């Protein structure tokens, strides 16, 4: 029984140490600049674009379920659903794949 209490004490001490070391972080330590600023890395911009594509794909699928029809184009869905779409990267445009996923293609 004493061993159980010893492990409980070790766990509480370890948990307290983790809590104490993380206590010094404040909201001011978190960068507040967005990806639209000049300092954004290519990897961060790519992650941001992937998140946008995933969200737009969800919206397309919601539209398909609501209307029970297959869209002819990405533009048709966005116009009908009245969704604000973030601008695509320069030289690209949004399109739908055969699987009804939103993808980026070269603007022609």
PDB file of N, CA, C and O in Angstrom, residues 34-48:
ATOM      1  N   UNK A  34      -0.368  37.292 -39.097  1.00  0.00           N
ATOM      2  CA  UNK A  34      -1.008  36.273 -39.909  1.00  0.00           C
ATOM      3  C   UNK A  34      -0.124  35.857 -41.065  1.00  0.00           C
ATOM      4  O   UNK A  34       0.971  36.378 -41.270  1.00  0.00           O
ATOM      5  N   UNK A  35      -0.618  34.900 -41.836  1.00  0.00           N
ATOM      6  CA  UNK A  35       0.143  34.409 -42.975  1.00  0.00           C
ATOM      7  C   UNK A  35       0.198  35.423 -44.098  1.00  0.00           C
ATOM      8  O   UNK A  35       1.020  35.305 -44.997  1.00  0.00           O
ATOM      9  N   UNK A  36      -0.653  36.407 -44.057  1.00  0.00           N
ATOM     10  CA  UNK A  36      -0.663  37.412 -45.109  1.00  0.00           C
ATOM     11  C   UNK A  36       0.511  38.382 -44.976  1.00  0.00           C
ATOM     12  O   UNK A  36       0.776  39.155 -45.879  1.00  0.00           O
ATOM     13  N   UNK A  37       1.205  38.311 -43.838  1.00  0.00           N
ATOM     14  CA  UNK A  37       2.352  39.198 -43.666  1.00  0.00           C
ATOM     15  C   UNK A  37       3.541  38.666 -44.434  1.00  0.00           C
ATOM     16  O   UNK A  37       3.590  37.513 -44.830  1.00  0.00           O
ATOM     17  N   UNK A  38       4.549  39.495 -44.614  1.00  0.00           N
ATOM     18  CA  UNK A  38       5.707  39.128 -45.418  1.00  0.00           C
ATOM     19  C   UNK A  38       6.541  38.036 -44.783  1.00  0.00           C
ATOM     20  O   UNK A  38       7.253  37.334 -45.464  1.00  0.00           O
ATOM     21  N   UNK A  39       6.472  37.850 -43.476  1.00  0.00           N
ATOM     22  CA  UNK A  39       7.329  36.891 -42.794  1.00  0.00           C
ATOM     23  C   UNK A  39       6.853  35.452 -42.867  1.00  0.00           C
ATOM     24  O   UNK A  39       7.498  34.583 -42.324  1.00  0.00           O
ATOM     25  N   UNK A  40       5.743  35.168 -43.522  1.00  0.00           N
ATOM     26  CA  UNK A  40       5.217  33.803 -43.556  1.00  0.00           C
ATOM     27  C   UNK A  40       6.114  32.898 -44.398  1.00  0.00           C
ATOM     28  O   UNK A  40       6.523  33.255 -45.490  1.00  0.00           O
ATOM     29  N   UNK A  41       6.408  31.729 -43.855  1.00  0.00           N
ATOM     30  CA  UNK A  41       7.240  30.780 -44.589  1.00  0.00           C
ATOM     31  C   UNK A  41       6.402  30.056 -45.636  1.00  0.00           C
ATOM     32  O   UNK A  41       5.180  30.043 -45.571  1.00  0.00           O
ATOM     33  N   UNK A  42       7.060  29.438 -46.575  1.00  0.00           N
ATOM     34  CA  UNK A  42       6.358  28.686 -47.624  1.00  0.00           C
ATOM     35  C   UNK A  42       5.590  27.523 -47.015  1.00  0.00           C
ATOM     36  O   UNK A  42       4.487  27.215 -47.435  1.00  0.00           O
ATOM     37  N   UNK A  43       6.183  26.886 -46.000  1.00  0.00           N
ATOM     38  CA  UNK A  43       5.523  25.753 -45.349  1.00  0.00           C
ATOM     39  C   UNK A  43       4.252  26.206 -44.634  1.00  0.00           C
ATOM     40  O   UNK A  43       3.222  25.552 -44.716  1.00  0.00           O
ATOM     41  N   UNK A  44       4.325  27.332 -43.949  1.00  0.00           N
ATOM     42  CA  UNK A  44       3.150  27.860 -43.256  1.00  0.00           C
ATOM     43  C   UNK A  44       2.071  28.251 -44.251  1.00  0.00           C
ATOM     44  O   UNK A  44       0.893  27.990 -44.033  1.00  0.00           O
ATOM     45  N   UNK A  45       2.458  28.866 -45.345  1.00  0.00           N
ATOM     46  CA  UNK A  45       1.496  29.245 -46.370  1.00  0.00           C
ATOM     47  C   UNK A  45       0.843  28.011 -46.981  1.00  0.00           C
ATOM     48  O   UNK A  45      -0.356  28.002 -47.264  1.00  0.00           O
ATOM     49  N   UNK A  46       1.625  26.952 -47.169  1.00  0.00           N
ATOM     50  CA  UNK A  46       1.088  25.703 -47.712  1.00  0.00           C
ATOM     51  C   UNK A  46       0.082  25.086 -46.748  1.00  0.00           C
ATOM     52  O   UNK A  46      -0.977  24.613 -47.160  1.00  0.00           O
ATOM     53  N   UNK A  47       0.393  25.099 -45.468  1.00  0.00           N
ATOM     54  CA  UNK A  47      -0.522  24.565 -44.460  1.00  0.00           C
ATOM     55  C   UNK A  47      -1.814  25.360 -44.451  1.00  0.00           C
ATOM     56  O   UNK A  47      -2.900  24.810 -44.363  1.00  0.00           O
ATOM     57  N   UNK A  48      -1.693  26.664 -44.561  1.00  0.00           N
ATOM     58  CA  UNK A  48      -2.860  27.546 -44.598  1.00  0.00           C
ATOM     59  C   UNK A  48      -3.709  27.243 -45.826  1.00  0.00           C
ATOM     60  O   UNK A  48      -4.927  27.130 -45.748  1.00  0.00           O
TER      61      UNK A  48
END
